[in-house]
């Protein structure tokens, strides 16, 4: 198929001729639609209207058959989360927990229904980035579809020559991650701005800042254990050899000044300054190898949450600021060090393991299940989401630490009447 946009003539890229561009009146309509979508949290009209269009047999099947999760992610401010299933997609609010809306696709027309990636843009719930997934995908795996929930249809698409691994959105940028390339587009007209080559990146690792006027993007570099940090405002690129083994997970702080990284070993998490690339702090998840699923900074970067396949979520105390390495910071003798080992006074004598900084608090989950975590809007709380449909809200004590207290639990795959 011929490329309709001459500005996008690169061999890996092709864009449909329905760009996302908004006039001021259309922007107002979009904002109004957000308010309507939020109203649906209370009246649930979206779901009831959708289900009323299905015949009774299909409704009965949907009530009986539990969907399989294909995708789970928080939005940019962790106030909502999106779910992709083998039947469609759903959007939930975190605090208070409730379903905002869902789309269950109809298979009667012969098309697919599975959604493998759902990317929100803050609470602007009318526009989503979707990629097909599962055994019966709704869309091709090499396409990013931009779905207008008000119109109940796709209004634009990006097509690639290989499978889309991840999508990230900012208010002004669209970032599409392939296994060995990343493309950055302008949101308003889908014009290609940058493309970056990476080492093999099957997990689609990529983190982007959300601060307006300061676009920072982190992705794997071109060698094992390396991360690349692009500061687009200052046109600077920084490479950090963060680990000896391959990068498993990373996360940016809210102000994009700090970067947390974990390797495939899963024992250590390192905190770097994103501007200079200096190692500021190192914390230890445990002694055994583990697969790190998620890293998350608190809004003020005072805390770091870590989830892994060991069935635990850890919260670490961060004692760094973006400009001062840990070894250069003055410490008061009376200052409590919640995350440090009691053997820290003999650093350099015993092995590094004994002088590691350990977590302040933790919460135990089912080992082997995959969980993601973010800090809640309530003080000293975390929200934990599981690929088994679990939603936990937990609270930790920043002084005494220890086991977290479970405040809420739901299974968002169950019928809404059980919430």
mmCIF file of C-alpha atoms in Angstrom:
data_model
loop_
_atom_site.group_PDB
_atom_site.id
_atom_site.type_symbol
_atom_site.label_atom_id
_atom_site.label_comp_id
_atom_site.label_asym_id
_atom_site.label_seq_id
_atom_site.Cartn_x
_atom_site.Cartn_y
_atom_site.Cartn_z
ATOM 1 C CA UNK A 1 0.000 0.000 0.000
ATOM 2 C CA UNK A 2 1.373 3.409 -0.914
ATOM 3 C CA UNK A 3 2.389 5.719 1.875
ATOM 4 C CA UNK A 4 -0.097 8.648 1.942
ATOM 5 C CA UNK A 5 2.247 10.869 3.925
ATOM 6 C CA UNK A 6 5.474 11.842 2.136
ATOM 7 C CA UNK A 7 7.016 12.979 5.435
ATOM 8 C CA UNK A 8 6.963 9.369 6.648
ATOM 9 C CA UNK A 9 8.868 7.541 3.948
ATOM 10 C CA UNK A 10 11.172 5.522 6.201
ATOM 11 C CA UNK A 11 11.108 1.789 5.449
ATOM 12 C CA UNK A 12 9.905 0.846 8.932
ATOM 13 C CA UNK A 13 7.033 3.279 9.016
ATOM 14 C CA UNK A 14 3.730 4.041 7.317
ATOM 15 C CA UNK A 15 0.925 6.273 8.548
ATOM 16 C CA UNK A 16 -2.740 6.318 7.623
ATOM 17 C CA UNK A 17 -4.119 9.539 6.194
ATOM 18 C CA UNK A 18 -6.376 10.243 9.177
ATOM 19 C CA UNK A 19 -4.078 12.241 11.464
ATOM 20 C CA UNK A 20 -5.059 13.255 14.968
ATOM 21 C CA UNK A 21 -5.402 17.011 14.699
ATOM 22 C CA UNK A 22 -7.702 19.091 16.843
ATOM 23 C CA UNK A 23 -9.166 22.556 16.430
ATOM 24 C CA UNK A 24 -9.950 24.635 19.509
ATOM 25 C CA UNK A 25 -13.620 23.667 19.265
ATOM 26 C CA UNK A 26 -12.713 19.994 18.919
ATOM 27 C CA UNK A 27 -10.432 20.289 21.917
ATOM 28 C CA UNK A 28 -13.347 21.675 23.933
ATOM 29 C CA UNK A 29 -15.487 18.777 22.751
ATOM 30 C CA UNK A 30 -12.767 16.368 23.862
ATOM 31 C CA UNK A 31 -12.637 17.983 27.307
ATOM 32 C CA UNK A 32 -16.424 17.823 27.557
ATOM 33 C CA UNK A 33 -16.308 14.150 26.648
ATOM 34 C CA UNK A 34 -13.848 13.535 29.483
ATOM 35 C CA UNK A 35 -16.374 14.970 31.929
ATOM 36 C CA UNK A 36 -19.060 12.734 30.450
ATOM 37 C CA UNK A 37 -16.798 9.696 30.754
ATOM 38 C CA UNK A 38 -16.145 10.523 34.404
ATOM 39 C CA UNK A 39 -19.886 10.918 34.993
ATOM 40 C CA UNK A 40 -20.273 7.372 33.717
ATOM 41 C CA UNK A 41 -18.346 6.201 36.774
ATOM 42 C CA UNK A 42 -21.539 6.953 38.709
ATOM 43 C CA UNK A 43 -24.310 6.083 36.291
ATOM 44 C CA UNK A 44 -22.540 3.261 34.395
ATOM 45 C CA UNK A 45 -24.397 4.161 31.210
ATOM 46 C CA UNK A 46 -21.443 3.283 28.998
ATOM 47 C CA UNK A 47 -21.410 -0.386 29.945
ATOM 48 C CA UNK A 48 -25.177 -0.809 30.068
ATOM 49 C CA UNK A 49 -25.621 0.796 26.645
ATOM 50 C CA UNK A 50 -22.900 -1.418 25.229
ATOM 51 C CA UNK A 51 -24.364 -4.618 26.640
ATOM 52 C CA UNK A 52 -27.873 -3.666 25.510
ATOM 53 C CA UNK A 53 -26.629 -3.836 21.914
ATOM 54 C CA UNK A 54 -25.650 -7.491 22.341
ATOM 55 C CA UNK A 55 -28.125 -10.321 21.931
ATOM 56 C CA UNK A 56 -29.108 -12.236 25.111
ATOM 57 C CA UNK A 57 -26.995 -15.267 24.247
ATOM 58 C CA UNK A 58 -23.848 -13.172 23.959
ATOM 59 C CA UNK A 59 -24.687 -11.360 27.204
ATOM 60 C CA UNK A 60 -25.069 -14.699 28.978
ATOM 61 C CA UNK A 61 -21.737 -15.901 27.598
ATOM 62 C CA UNK A 62 -19.994 -12.731 28.748
ATOM 63 C CA UNK A 63 -21.360 -13.217 32.262
ATOM 64 C CA UNK A 64 -20.196 -16.820 32.371
ATOM 65 C CA UNK A 65 -16.802 -16.565 30.702
ATOM 66 C CA UNK A 66 -14.135 -14.679 32.619
ATOM 67 C CA UNK A 67 -11.837 -12.744 30.274
ATOM 68 C CA UNK A 68 -8.124 -13.478 30.081
ATOM 69 C CA UNK A 69 -5.884 -10.511 30.816
ATOM 70 C CA UNK A 70 -3.421 -9.560 28.080
ATOM 71 C CA UNK A 71 -2.360 -6.104 29.284
ATOM 72 C CA UNK A 72 -2.353 -4.110 32.517
ATOM 73 C CA UNK A 73 -0.929 -0.620 33.065
ATOM 74 C CA UNK A 74 -1.407 2.600 35.024
ATOM 75 C CA UNK A 75 -2.013 5.910 33.316
ATOM 76 C CA UNK A 76 0.549 8.713 33.624
ATOM 77 C CA UNK A 77 -0.500 10.015 37.061
ATOM 78 C CA UNK A 78 -1.456 6.570 38.433
ATOM 79 C CA UNK A 79 -5.018 7.732 39.007
ATOM 80 C CA UNK A 80 -6.456 5.176 36.552
ATOM 81 C CA UNK A 81 -5.447 1.879 35.024
ATOM 82 C CA UNK A 82 -6.233 0.176 31.732
ATOM 83 C CA UNK A 83 -6.872 -3.487 31.050
ATOM 84 C CA UNK A 84 -6.613 -5.343 27.748
ATOM 85 C CA UNK A 85 -8.367 -8.702 27.513
ATOM 86 C CA UNK A 86 -9.150 -11.380 24.961
ATOM 87 C CA UNK A 87 -12.602 -9.765 24.675
ATOM 88 C CA UNK A 88 -11.810 -6.038 24.530
ATOM 89 C CA UNK A 89 -10.601 -3.449 27.026
ATOM 90 C CA UNK A 90 -11.591 -1.714 30.259
ATOM 91 C CA UNK A 91 -10.673 1.460 32.143
ATOM 92 C CA UNK A 92 -10.762 1.717 35.949
ATOM 93 C CA UNK A 93 -10.380 4.497 38.489
ATOM 94 C CA UNK A 94 -7.982 3.861 41.380
ATOM 95 C CA UNK A 95 -9.316 6.096 44.162
ATOM 96 C CA UNK A 96 -12.091 5.387 44.715
ATOM 97 C CA UNK A 97 -11.853 2.061 42.957
ATOM 98 C CA UNK A 98 -14.520 1.702 40.268
ATOM 99 C CA UNK A 99 -14.915 0.783 36.630
ATOM 100 C CA UNK A 100 -15.150 3.802 34.323
ATOM 101 C CA UNK A 101 -16.098 1.923 31.183
ATOM 102 C CA UNK A 102 -15.445 -1.153 29.098
ATOM 103 C CA UNK A 103 -15.648 -2.180 25.479
ATOM 104 C CA UNK A 104 -16.537 -5.787 24.697
ATOM 105 C CA UNK A 105 -16.093 -6.390 20.990
ATOM 106 C CA UNK A 106 -18.612 -8.444 19.031
ATOM 107 C CA UNK A 107 -17.205 -11.429 17.148
ATOM 108 C CA UNK A 108 -20.323 -12.018 15.066
ATOM 109 C CA UNK A 109 -18.928 -10.035 12.136
ATOM 110 C CA UNK A 110 -15.986 -12.399 11.852
ATOM 111 C CA UNK A 111 -13.322 -10.030 13.197
ATOM 112 C CA UNK A 112 -10.992 -10.482 16.164
ATOM 113 C CA UNK A 113 -11.654 -9.133 19.646
ATOM 114 C CA UNK A 114 -8.397 -9.350 21.654
ATOM 115 C CA UNK A 115 -6.534 -6.212 22.815
ATOM 116 C CA UNK A 116 -2.877 -6.601 23.810
ATOM 117 C CA UNK A 117 -1.959 -2.960 24.561
ATOM 118 C CA UNK A 118 -4.135 -0.148 25.954
ATOM 119 C CA UNK A 119 -2.436 3.206 26.552
ATOM 120 C CA UNK A 120 -4.307 6.094 28.146
ATOM 121 C CA UNK A 121 -3.469 9.802 28.106
ATOM 122 C CA UNK A 122 -4.021 10.941 31.699
ATOM 123 C CA UNK A 123 -7.811 11.070 32.216
ATOM 124 C CA UNK A 124 -8.632 12.050 28.631
ATOM 125 C CA UNK A 125 -10.529 8.814 28.347
ATOM 126 C CA UNK A 126 -12.022 9.441 24.925
ATOM 127 C CA UNK A 127 -8.717 8.817 23.067
ATOM 128 C CA UNK A 128 -6.775 5.579 23.579
ATOM 129 C CA UNK A 129 -3.890 3.885 21.781
ATOM 130 C CA UNK A 130 -4.742 0.232 21.109
ATOM 131 C CA UNK A 131 -2.809 -2.727 19.711
ATOM 132 C CA UNK A 132 -4.364 -6.114 19.055
ATOM 133 C CA UNK A 133 -3.359 -9.148 21.075
ATOM 134 C CA UNK A 134 -4.157 -12.683 22.126
ATOM 135 C CA UNK A 135 -5.121 -15.639 19.975
ATOM 136 C CA UNK A 136 -7.794 -13.629 18.138
ATOM 137 C CA UNK A 137 -6.535 -10.024 17.923
ATOM 138 C CA UNK A 138 -8.915 -7.179 17.156
ATOM 139 C CA UNK A 139 -6.201 -5.294 15.235
ATOM 140 C CA UNK A 140 -2.932 -6.377 13.574
ATOM 141 C CA UNK A 141 -0.015 -6.656 15.995
ATOM 142 C CA UNK A 142 2.059 -4.273 13.857
ATOM 143 C CA UNK A 143 -0.452 -1.407 14.056
ATOM 144 C CA UNK A 144 -1.198 1.232 16.677
ATOM 145 C CA UNK A 145 -4.866 2.185 16.440
ATOM 146 C CA UNK A 146 -6.147 5.445 17.922
ATOM 147 C CA UNK A 147 -9.583 4.769 19.310
ATOM 148 C CA UNK A 148 -12.156 7.500 19.953
ATOM 149 C CA UNK A 149 -14.392 6.120 22.652
ATOM 150 C CA UNK A 150 -17.105 8.698 21.995
ATOM 151 C CA UNK A 151 -17.363 7.728 18.334
ATOM 152 C CA UNK A 152 -16.718 4.060 19.122
ATOM 153 C CA UNK A 153 -14.264 3.753 16.230
ATOM 154 C CA UNK A 154 -10.636 4.227 15.224
ATOM 155 C CA UNK A 155 -9.733 7.699 13.961
ATOM 156 C CA UNK A 156 -6.095 7.085 12.987
ATOM 157 C CA UNK A 157 -3.373 4.467 12.871
ATOM 158 C CA UNK A 158 0.370 3.915 12.635
ATOM 159 C CA UNK A 159 1.623 0.860 10.752
ATOM 160 C CA UNK A 160 5.025 -0.829 11.094
ATOM 161 C CA UNK A 161 6.864 -3.775 9.579
ATOM 162 C CA UNK A 162 7.223 -5.623 12.882
ATOM 163 C CA UNK A 163 5.263 -6.216 16.063
ATOM 164 C CA UNK A 164 4.555 -3.240 18.314
ATOM 165 C CA UNK A 165 5.989 -3.965 21.762
ATOM 166 C CA UNK A 166 4.776 -0.885 23.659
ATOM 167 C CA UNK A 167 3.212 2.549 23.261
ATOM 168 C CA UNK A 168 3.813 5.615 25.434
ATOM 169 C CA UNK A 169 1.848 8.855 25.262
ATOM 170 C CA UNK A 170 2.471 12.444 26.261
ATOM 171 C CA UNK A 171 0.185 15.350 25.552
ATOM 172 C CA UNK A 172 2.521 16.340 22.703
ATOM 173 C CA UNK A 173 4.185 13.056 21.697
ATOM 174 C CA UNK A 174 3.435 9.488 20.647
ATOM 175 C CA UNK A 175 6.198 6.944 21.286
ATOM 176 C CA UNK A 176 6.018 3.520 19.619
ATOM 177 C CA UNK A 177 8.439 0.793 20.695
ATOM 178 C CA UNK A 178 9.422 -2.055 18.363
ATOM 179 C CA UNK A 179 11.877 -4.780 19.292
ATOM 180 C CA UNK A 180 14.928 -2.878 18.023
ATOM 181 C CA UNK A 181 13.603 0.593 17.182
ATOM 182 C CA UNK A 182 11.689 3.402 18.818
ATOM 183 C CA UNK A 183 9.730 6.021 16.866
ATOM 184 C CA UNK A 184 8.714 9.403 18.279
ATOM 185 C CA UNK A 185 5.827 11.305 16.650
ATOM 186 C CA UNK A 186 4.202 14.667 17.166
ATOM 187 C CA UNK A 187 0.772 14.027 18.646
ATOM 188 C CA UNK A 188 -1.187 16.667 16.754
ATOM 189 C CA UNK A 189 -0.338 15.540 13.211
ATOM 190 C CA UNK A 190 1.485 12.201 13.652
ATOM 191 C CA UNK A 191 4.616 13.607 12.051
ATOM 192 C CA UNK A 192 7.720 11.509 12.665
ATOM 193 C CA UNK A 193 10.271 13.446 14.730
ATOM 194 C CA UNK A 194 12.880 10.914 15.873
ATOM 195 C CA UNK A 195 13.817 7.272 15.526
ATOM 196 C CA UNK A 196 16.230 5.407 17.776
ATOM 197 C CA UNK A 197 17.898 2.023 17.447
ATOM 198 C CA UNK A 198 18.169 -0.172 20.543
ATOM 199 C CA UNK A 199 19.415 -3.577 21.565
ATOM 200 C CA UNK A 200 16.766 -6.309 21.336
ATOM 201 C CA UNK A 201 13.905 -5.060 23.500
ATOM 202 C CA UNK A 202 11.116 -7.678 23.460
ATOM 203 C CA UNK A 203 9.522 -6.279 26.624
ATOM 204 C CA UNK A 204 9.149 -2.846 25.030
ATOM 205 C CA UNK A 205 11.031 -1.075 27.822
ATOM 206 C CA UNK A 206 10.629 2.693 27.555
ATOM 207 C CA UNK A 207 9.944 5.502 30.040
ATOM 208 C CA UNK A 208 9.005 9.084 29.211
ATOM 209 C CA UNK A 209 8.660 12.187 31.365
ATOM 210 C CA UNK A 210 5.324 13.961 31.614
ATOM 211 C CA UNK A 211 6.544 17.424 32.635
ATOM 212 C CA UNK A 212 5.411 19.928 30.013
ATOM 213 C CA UNK A 213 8.231 21.599 28.111
ATOM 214 C CA UNK A 214 10.805 19.025 29.216
ATOM 215 C CA UNK A 215 10.728 15.790 27.241
ATOM 216 C CA UNK A 216 13.013 13.081 28.640
ATOM 217 C CA UNK A 217 12.947 9.535 27.288
ATOM 218 C CA UNK A 218 14.755 6.457 28.600
ATOM 219 C CA UNK A 219 15.239 3.271 26.595
ATOM 220 C CA UNK A 220 17.757 0.423 26.341
ATOM 221 C CA UNK A 221 21.052 1.310 24.695
ATOM 222 C CA UNK A 222 22.919 -0.687 22.072
ATOM 223 C CA UNK A 223 24.701 -3.055 24.444
ATOM 224 C CA UNK A 224 23.742 -5.338 27.317
ATOM 225 C CA UNK A 225 23.093 -3.534 30.599
ATOM 226 C CA UNK A 226 23.119 -0.075 29.010
ATOM 227 C CA UNK A 227 20.387 2.561 29.203
ATOM 228 C CA UNK A 228 20.047 5.591 26.972
ATOM 229 C CA UNK A 229 18.633 8.891 28.276
ATOM 230 C CA UNK A 230 17.547 11.518 25.746
ATOM 231 C CA UNK A 231 16.972 15.086 26.951
ATOM 232 C CA UNK A 232 15.192 16.588 23.962
ATOM 233 C CA UNK A 233 14.916 20.132 25.333
ATOM 234 C CA UNK A 234 18.693 20.428 25.731
ATOM 235 C CA UNK A 235 19.445 18.044 22.833
ATOM 236 C CA UNK A 236 21.658 15.903 25.060
ATOM 237 C CA UNK A 237 21.973 12.126 25.142
ATOM 238 C CA UNK A 238 23.478 10.221 28.066
ATOM 239 C CA UNK A 239 24.457 6.537 28.072
ATOM 240 C CA UNK A 240 24.795 4.670 31.381
ATOM 241 C CA UNK A 241 26.187 1.161 31.778
ATOM 242 C CA UNK A 242 23.793 0.460 34.625
ATOM 243 C CA UNK A 243 24.308 -3.308 35.062
ATOM 244 C CA UNK A 244 26.519 -6.162 33.904
ATOM 245 C CA UNK A 245 23.523 -8.253 32.829
ATOM 246 C CA UNK A 246 20.620 -7.207 30.618
ATOM 247 C CA UNK A 247 18.192 -4.520 31.729
ATOM 248 C CA UNK A 248 14.962 -5.964 33.089
ATOM 249 C CA UNK A 249 13.082 -2.874 34.227
ATOM 250 C CA UNK A 250 13.476 0.873 34.805
ATOM 251 C CA UNK A 251 11.421 3.886 35.884
ATOM 252 C CA UNK A 252 11.697 7.681 35.874
ATOM 253 C CA UNK A 253 10.831 9.913 38.797
ATOM 254 C CA UNK A 254 8.018 12.398 38.270
ATOM 255 C CA UNK A 255 10.438 15.269 37.624
ATOM 256 C CA UNK A 256 12.621 13.019 35.402
ATOM 257 C CA UNK A 257 15.672 13.779 37.546
ATOM 258 C CA UNK A 258 16.070 10.223 38.849
ATOM 259 C CA UNK A 259 16.196 6.860 37.097
ATOM 260 C CA UNK A 260 15.759 3.505 38.856
ATOM 261 C CA UNK A 261 17.093 0.413 37.070
ATOM 262 C CA UNK A 262 17.060 -3.339 37.687
ATOM 263 C CA UNK A 263 18.791 -6.127 35.791
ATOM 264 C CA UNK A 264 17.786 -9.676 34.947
ATOM 265 C CA UNK A 265 19.447 -10.834 38.188
ATOM 266 C CA UNK A 266 16.823 -8.917 40.158
ATOM 267 C CA UNK A 267 18.810 -8.579 43.369
ATOM 268 C CA UNK A 268 19.827 -4.904 43.214
ATOM 269 C CA UNK A 269 18.059 -1.711 42.178
ATOM 270 C CA UNK A 270 20.205 1.300 41.315
ATOM 271 C CA UNK A 271 19.251 4.973 41.336
ATOM 272 C CA UNK A 272 20.953 7.322 38.861
ATOM 273 C CA UNK A 273 20.959 11.022 38.157
ATOM 274 C CA UNK A 274 19.561 11.381 34.637
ATOM 275 C CA UNK A 275 21.603 14.463 33.706
ATOM 276 C CA UNK A 276 25.114 13.408 34.705
ATOM 277 C CA UNK A 277 24.543 9.667 34.897
ATOM 278 C CA UNK A 278 25.958 9.425 38.431
ATOM 279 C CA UNK A 279 25.037 6.451 40.628
ATOM 280 C CA UNK A 280 23.304 7.943 43.660
ATOM 281 C CA UNK A 281 22.055 4.956 45.641
ATOM 282 C CA UNK A 282 21.795 1.179 45.534
ATOM 283 C CA UNK A 283 19.167 -0.891 47.337
ATOM 284 C CA UNK A 284 18.834 -4.653 47.644
ATOM 285 C CA UNK A 285 15.608 -6.507 46.943
ATOM 286 C CA UNK A 286 16.965 -9.835 48.161
ATOM 287 C CA UNK A 287 19.723 -12.420 47.869
ATOM 288 C CA UNK A 288 18.078 -14.764 45.357
ATOM 289 C CA UNK A 289 17.638 -14.044 41.679
ATOM 290 C CA UNK A 290 14.223 -12.667 40.801
ATOM 291 C CA UNK A 291 12.348 -11.202 37.872
ATOM 292 C CA UNK A 292 11.536 -7.573 38.593
ATOM 293 C CA UNK A 293 8.114 -6.695 37.179
ATOM 294 C CA UNK A 294 7.787 -3.049 38.143
ATOM 295 C CA UNK A 295 9.641 -0.085 39.665
ATOM 296 C CA UNK A 296 7.784 3.038 40.801
ATOM 297 C CA UNK A 297 8.835 6.304 42.449
ATOM 298 C CA UNK A 298 6.571 8.157 44.850
ATOM 299 C CA UNK A 299 5.584 11.652 43.598
ATOM 300 C CA UNK A 300 8.327 13.321 45.666
ATOM 301 C CA UNK A 301 10.869 10.522 45.010
ATOM 302 C CA UNK A 302 11.118 9.859 48.749
ATOM 303 C CA UNK A 303 10.143 6.216 48.242
ATOM 304 C CA UNK A 304 10.654 3.515 45.628
ATOM 305 C CA UNK A 305 8.342 0.512 45.211
ATOM 306 C CA UNK A 306 9.504 -2.759 43.632
ATOM 307 C CA UNK A 307 7.456 -5.816 42.632
ATOM 308 C CA UNK A 308 8.898 -9.174 41.592
ATOM 309 C CA UNK A 309 8.023 -12.794 40.907
ATOM 310 C CA UNK A 310 8.901 -13.642 44.514
ATOM 311 C CA UNK A 311 5.398 -12.597 45.514
ATOM 312 C CA UNK A 312 6.388 -9.439 47.373
ATOM 313 C CA UNK A 313 6.176 -5.692 46.915
ATOM 314 C CA UNK A 314 8.979 -3.806 48.672
ATOM 315 C CA UNK A 315 9.102 -0.110 49.540
ATOM 316 C CA UNK A 316 12.551 1.468 49.908
ATOM 317 C CA UNK A 317 13.492 4.775 51.458
ATOM 318 C CA UNK A 318 15.466 6.990 49.060
ATOM 319 C CA UNK A 319 18.018 9.260 50.663
ATOM 320 C CA UNK A 320 19.312 10.978 47.573
ATOM 321 C CA UNK A 321 18.586 14.076 45.607
ATOM 322 C CA UNK A 322 19.196 14.354 41.912
ATOM 323 C CA UNK A 323 22.455 16.244 42.180
ATOM 324 C CA UNK A 324 24.423 14.662 45.020
ATOM 325 C CA UNK A 325 25.821 11.120 44.984
ATOM 326 C CA UNK A 326 25.140 9.149 48.172
ATOM 327 C CA UNK A 327 28.813 8.974 49.188
ATOM 328 C CA UNK A 328 29.164 12.768 49.011
ATOM 329 C CA UNK A 329 26.149 13.565 51.207
ATOM 330 C CA UNK A 330 26.688 14.596 54.846
ATOM 331 C CA UNK A 331 24.938 12.326 57.381
ATOM 332 C CA UNK A 332 23.885 13.239 60.883
ATOM 333 C CA UNK A 333 24.809 10.716 63.566
ATOM 334 C CA UNK A 334 21.297 10.984 64.947
ATOM 335 C CA UNK A 335 19.631 10.585 61.567
ATOM 336 C CA UNK A 336 17.721 7.280 61.339
ATOM 337 C CA UNK A 337 18.587 5.163 58.324
ATOM 338 C CA UNK A 338 15.532 2.993 57.836
ATOM 339 C CA UNK A 339 16.775 1.189 54.759
ATOM 340 C CA UNK A 340 20.357 0.499 55.839
ATOM 341 C CA UNK A 341 21.752 -2.676 57.308
ATOM 342 C CA UNK A 342 22.760 -2.678 60.968
ATOM 343 C CA UNK A 343 26.217 -3.735 59.803
ATOM 344 C CA UNK A 344 26.778 -0.604 57.729
ATOM 345 C CA UNK A 345 29.509 0.632 60.089
ATOM 346 C CA UNK A 346 31.892 -1.949 58.678
ATOM 347 C CA UNK A 347 31.337 -1.226 55.006
ATOM 348 C CA UNK A 348 34.342 -2.250 53.002
ATOM 349 C CA UNK A 349 35.245 -5.026 55.439
ATOM 350 C CA UNK A 350 32.367 -7.454 54.910
ATOM 351 C CA UNK A 351 31.001 -8.320 51.492
ATOM 352 C CA UNK A 352 28.743 -5.800 49.825
ATOM 353 C CA UNK A 353 25.684 -7.933 50.601
ATOM 354 C CA UNK A 354 25.979 -7.243 54.340
ATOM 355 C CA UNK A 355 26.165 -3.478 53.896
ATOM 356 C CA UNK A 356 23.237 -3.247 51.493
ATOM 357 C CA UNK A 357 20.216 -1.052 52.054
ATOM 358 C CA UNK A 358 17.065 -3.085 52.553
ATOM 359 C CA UNK A 359 13.393 -2.250 52.201
ATOM 360 C CA UNK A 360 11.450 -0.341 54.821
ATOM 361 C CA UNK A 361 8.163 -2.152 54.203
ATOM 362 C CA UNK A 362 6.801 -5.047 52.196
ATOM 363 C CA UNK A 363 3.556 -6.752 51.250
ATOM 364 C CA UNK A 364 3.235 -10.459 50.476
ATOM 365 C CA UNK A 365 1.348 -11.676 47.409
ATOM 366 C CA UNK A 366 0.974 -14.923 45.478
ATOM 367 C CA UNK A 367 4.399 -16.016 44.288
ATOM 368 C CA UNK A 368 4.648 -16.443 40.524
ATOM 369 C CA UNK A 369 1.839 -14.056 39.627
ATOM 370 C CA UNK A 370 2.752 -10.830 37.845
ATOM 371 C CA UNK A 371 2.025 -7.557 39.659
ATOM 372 C CA UNK A 372 2.603 -3.888 38.947
ATOM 373 C CA UNK A 373 2.671 -1.188 41.608
ATOM 374 C CA UNK A 374 2.282 2.568 41.987
ATOM 375 C CA UNK A 375 2.010 4.975 44.895
ATOM 376 C CA UNK A 376 -1.540 5.967 45.773
ATOM 377 C CA UNK A 377 -2.920 9.454 46.160
ATOM 378 C CA UNK A 378 -3.485 8.800 49.877
ATOM 379 C CA UNK A 379 -0.470 9.290 52.129
ATOM 380 C CA UNK A 380 1.909 6.330 52.466
ATOM 381 C CA UNK A 381 -0.195 4.028 50.304
ATOM 382 C CA UNK A 382 0.540 1.843 47.314
ATOM 383 C CA UNK A 383 -1.817 0.369 44.727
ATOM 384 C CA UNK A 384 -0.953 -3.124 43.494
ATOM 385 C CA UNK A 385 -2.504 -4.639 40.367
ATOM 386 C CA UNK A 386 -2.212 -8.292 39.390
ATOM 387 C CA UNK A 387 -2.569 -10.118 36.104
ATOM 388 C CA UNK A 388 -4.972 -12.380 38.009
ATOM 389 C CA UNK A 389 -7.383 -9.432 38.318
ATOM 390 C CA UNK A 390 -6.425 -8.449 41.850
ATOM 391 C CA UNK A 391 -6.512 -4.863 43.119
ATOM 392 C CA UNK A 392 -4.852 -4.100 46.469
ATOM 393 C CA UNK A 393 -4.579 -0.807 48.310
ATOM 394 C CA UNK A 394 -2.016 -1.042 51.104
ATOM 395 C CA UNK A 395 -0.532 1.365 53.624
ATOM 396 C CA UNK A 396 2.984 1.359 55.052
ATOM 397 C CA UNK A 397 4.341 2.940 58.221
ATOM 398 C CA UNK A 398 7.319 5.142 57.281
ATOM 399 C CA UNK A 399 8.681 5.035 60.845
ATOM 400 C CA UNK A 400 8.331 1.441 62.017
ATOM 401 C CA UNK A 401 8.191 -0.180 58.570
ATOM 402 C CA UNK A 402 7.530 -3.917 58.434
ATOM 403 C CA UNK A 403 4.494 -5.562 56.881
ATOM 404 C CA UNK A 404 2.076 -3.255 55.091
ATOM 405 C CA UNK A 405 -1.589 -3.071 56.083
ATOM 406 C CA UNK A 406 -4.131 -4.113 53.470
ATOM 407 C CA UNK A 407 -6.831 -1.441 53.176
ATOM 408 C CA UNK A 408 -8.826 -2.711 50.186
ATOM 409 C CA UNK A 409 -9.050 -5.693 47.874
ATOM 410 C CA UNK A 410 -11.122 -6.299 44.733
ATOM 411 C CA UNK A 411 -10.996 -8.632 41.769
ATOM 412 C CA UNK A 412 -11.730 -6.385 38.813
ATOM 413 C CA UNK A 413 -12.414 -9.365 36.535
ATOM 414 C CA UNK A 414 -15.434 -10.312 38.626
ATOM 415 C CA UNK A 415 -18.867 -8.800 37.845
ATOM 416 C CA UNK A 416 -19.120 -5.194 38.970
ATOM 417 C CA UNK A 417 -21.853 -6.076 41.454
ATOM 418 C CA UNK A 418 -19.157 -7.691 43.619
ATOM 419 C CA UNK A 419 -17.095 -4.488 43.937
#
